[in-house]
Amino acid sequence: QVQLVESGIGCVQTGGSLSLSCAISGYIDSSFCLGWFRQAPGKEREGIASLYSRGGTTAYLPSVEGRFTLSQDNANNTLYLQMNSLKPEDTAVYYCAVRRSSCGWANWGIQSKYNYWGQGTQVTVCS
């Protein structure tokens, strides 16, 4: 069984930076896909970044590309999301997730493809 626990300070001003971490326990294979999702109030959960460990390939939602960076610390089994130049529209609950397969070029952002989820952490960007 894979378990994920997110952490990170949840309030920041517009233009600021924030780093989220996701501690992963249990069996993780390099063929798995690791991802970050977010859900804003009244909106569906959307995929914002994914990482295919085996090849190190990443993918980003266009609205966060260039501002957010996903990385992995294999030694500590931790996934990170560095968020820079934050905007009020980035306010959401952020989730890390693991998929027991490769990310897929076209469907990495589909939540139903992921098998394990963290509990979510609130990120609030104040204008």
PDB file of C-alpha atoms in Angstrom, residues 33-125:
ATOM      1  CA  CYS A  33       3.980   8.265 -12.567  1.00  0.00           C
ATOM      2  CA  LEU A  34       4.065  10.904  -9.825  1.00  0.00           C
ATOM      3  CA  GLY A  35       1.781  13.882 -10.047  1.00  0.00           C
ATOM      4  CA  TRP A  36       0.422  17.011  -8.452  1.00  0.00           C
ATOM      5  CA  PHE A  37      -3.197  18.068  -8.761  1.00  0.00           C
ATOM      6  CA  ARG A  38      -5.204  20.954  -7.385  1.00  0.00           C
ATOM      7  CA  GLN A  39      -8.836  21.728  -6.780  1.00  0.00           C
ATOM      8  CA  ALA A  40     -10.105  25.266  -6.450  1.00  0.00           C
ATOM      9  CA  PRO A  41     -13.479  26.023  -4.830  1.00  0.00           C
ATOM     10  CA  GLY A  42     -16.304  25.149  -7.159  1.00  0.00           C
ATOM     11  CA  LYS A  43     -13.991  23.645  -9.765  1.00  0.00           C
ATOM     12  CA  GLU A  44     -12.936  20.175 -10.773  1.00  0.00           C
ATOM     13  CA  ARG A  45      -9.622  18.742  -9.714  1.00  0.00           C
ATOM     14  CA  GLU A  46      -7.000  19.389 -12.377  1.00  0.00           C
ATOM     15  CA  GLY A  47      -3.597  17.936 -13.030  1.00  0.00           C
ATOM     16  CA  ILE A  48      -0.851  20.533 -12.849  1.00  0.00           C
ATOM     17  CA  ALA A  49       2.367  18.525 -13.104  1.00  0.00           C
ATOM     18  CA  SER A  50       3.604  14.989 -13.577  1.00  0.00           C
ATOM     19  CA  LEU A  51       6.917  13.189 -13.439  1.00  0.00           C
ATOM     20  CA  TYR A  52       7.778   9.846 -14.952  1.00  0.00           C
ATOM     21  CA  SER A  53      10.608   8.647 -12.740  1.00  0.00           C
ATOM     22  CA  ARG A  54      12.192   6.255 -15.224  1.00  0.00           C
ATOM     23  CA  GLY A  55      12.921   8.858 -17.826  1.00  0.00           C
ATOM     24  CA  GLY A  56      12.664  11.968 -15.691  1.00  0.00           C
ATOM     25  CA  THR A  57      10.072  13.314 -18.100  1.00  0.00           C
ATOM     26  CA  THR A  58       7.869  16.075 -16.753  1.00  0.00           C
ATOM     27  CA  ALA A  59       4.681  17.671 -17.988  1.00  0.00           C
ATOM     28  CA  TYR A  60       2.927  20.811 -16.801  1.00  0.00           C
ATOM     29  CA  LEU A  61      -0.401  22.504 -17.128  1.00  0.00           C
ATOM     30  CA  PRO A  62       0.202  25.476 -19.423  1.00  0.00           C
ATOM     31  CA  SER A  63      -0.967  27.986 -16.808  1.00  0.00           C
ATOM     32  CA  VAL A  64       1.764  26.867 -14.394  1.00  0.00           C
ATOM     33  CA  GLU A  65       4.576  25.989 -16.797  1.00  0.00           C
ATOM     34  CA  GLY A  66       7.599  28.143 -16.172  1.00  0.00           C
ATOM     35  CA  ARG A  67       6.381  29.016 -12.669  1.00  0.00           C
ATOM     36  CA  PHE A  68       6.066  25.586 -11.048  1.00  0.00           C
ATOM     37  CA  THR A  69       8.735  22.898 -10.883  1.00  0.00           C
ATOM     38  CA  LEU A  70       8.189  19.301  -9.881  1.00  0.00           C
ATOM     39  CA  SER A  71      11.140  17.324  -8.561  1.00  0.00           C
ATOM     40  CA  GLN A  72      11.835  14.096  -6.761  1.00  0.00           C
ATOM     41  CA  ASP A  73      14.274  13.120  -4.039  1.00  0.00           C
ATOM     42  CA  ASN A  74      14.732   9.396  -4.547  1.00  0.00           C
ATOM     43  CA  ALA A  75      16.808   8.937  -1.426  1.00  0.00           C
ATOM     44  CA  ASN A  76      14.023  10.260   0.780  1.00  0.00           C
ATOM     45  CA  ASN A  77      11.085   9.141  -1.369  1.00  0.00           C
ATOM     46  CA  THR A  78       9.790  12.682  -1.440  1.00  0.00           C
ATOM     47  CA  LEU A  79       8.092  14.597  -4.213  1.00  0.00           C
ATOM     48  CA  TYR A  80       8.331  18.382  -4.298  1.00  0.00           C
ATOM     49  CA  LEU A  81       6.436  21.153  -6.012  1.00  0.00           C
ATOM     50  CA  GLN A  82       8.213  24.488  -6.094  1.00  0.00           C
ATOM     51  CA  MET A  83       5.757  27.252  -6.927  1.00  0.00           C
ATOM     52  CA  ASN A  84       6.992  30.695  -7.918  1.00  0.00           C
ATOM     53  CA  SER A  85       5.267  33.883  -9.064  1.00  0.00           C
ATOM     54  CA  LEU A  86       2.074  32.771  -7.407  1.00  0.00           C
ATOM     55  CA  LYS A  87      -1.222  34.288  -8.473  1.00  0.00           C
ATOM     56  CA  PRO A  88      -4.582  34.461  -6.695  1.00  0.00           C
ATOM     57  CA  GLU A  89      -5.941  31.931  -9.185  1.00  0.00           C
ATOM     58  CA  ASP A  90      -3.432  29.397  -7.852  1.00  0.00           C
ATOM     59  CA  THR A  91      -5.459  29.251  -4.640  1.00  0.00           C
ATOM     60  CA  ALA A  92      -6.632  25.661  -4.227  1.00  0.00           C
ATOM     61  CA  VAL A  93      -6.197  22.456  -2.298  1.00  0.00           C
ATOM     62  CA  TYR A  94      -3.133  20.719  -3.669  1.00  0.00           C
ATOM     63  CA  TYR A  95      -2.790  16.946  -3.839  1.00  0.00           C
ATOM     64  CA  CYS A  96       0.067  14.632  -4.713  1.00  0.00           C
ATOM     65  CA  ALA A  97      -0.746  11.359  -6.411  1.00  0.00           C
ATOM     66  CA  VAL A  98       0.862   8.158  -7.673  1.00  0.00           C
ATOM     67  CA  ARG A  99      -0.131   6.197 -10.722  1.00  0.00           C
ATOM     68  CA  ARG A 100       0.971   2.567 -11.134  1.00  0.00           C
ATOM     69  CA  SER A 101       1.925   3.074 -14.744  1.00  0.00           C
ATOM     70  CA  SER A 102       3.677   5.569 -16.933  1.00  0.00           C
ATOM     71  CA  CYS A 103       2.277   9.076 -17.108  1.00  0.00           C
ATOM     72  CA  GLY A 104       1.113   8.931 -20.663  1.00  0.00           C
ATOM     73  CA  TRP A 105       1.659  11.765 -23.064  1.00  0.00           C
ATOM     74  CA  ALA A 106      -1.993  12.737 -23.382  1.00  0.00           C
ATOM     75  CA  ASN A 107      -3.675  11.660 -20.150  1.00  0.00           C
ATOM     76  CA  TRP A 108      -1.215  12.473 -17.367  1.00  0.00           C
ATOM     77  CA  GLY A 109      -3.641  15.005 -15.945  1.00  0.00           C
ATOM     78  CA  ILE A 110      -6.651  12.694 -15.608  1.00  0.00           C
ATOM     79  CA  GLN A 111      -7.258  12.024 -11.916  1.00  0.00           C
ATOM     80  CA  SER A 112      -9.020   8.697 -12.480  1.00  0.00           C
ATOM     81  CA  LYS A 113      -5.740   7.277 -13.804  1.00  0.00           C
ATOM     82  CA  TYR A 114      -4.037   7.679 -10.413  1.00  0.00           C
ATOM     83  CA  ASN A 115      -4.161   4.993  -7.752  1.00  0.00           C
ATOM     84  CA  TYR A 116      -2.990   6.720  -4.577  1.00  0.00           C
ATOM     85  CA  TRP A 117      -3.632  10.198  -3.199  1.00  0.00           C
ATOM     86  CA  GLY A 118      -2.435  12.419  -0.419  1.00  0.00           C
ATOM     87  CA  GLN A 119      -4.859  14.142   1.915  1.00  0.00           C
ATOM     88  CA  GLY A 120      -4.398  17.543   0.314  1.00  0.00           C
ATOM     89  CA  THR A 121      -2.978  20.795   1.596  1.00  0.00           C
ATOM     90  CA  GLN A 122      -4.548  24.232   1.271  1.00  0.00           C
ATOM     91  CA  VAL A 123      -2.629  26.909  -0.598  1.00  0.00           C
ATOM     92  CA  THR A 124      -3.978  30.440  -0.407  1.00  0.00           C
ATOM     93  CA  VAL A 125      -2.557  33.277  -2.475  1.00  0.00           C
TER      94      VAL A 125
END
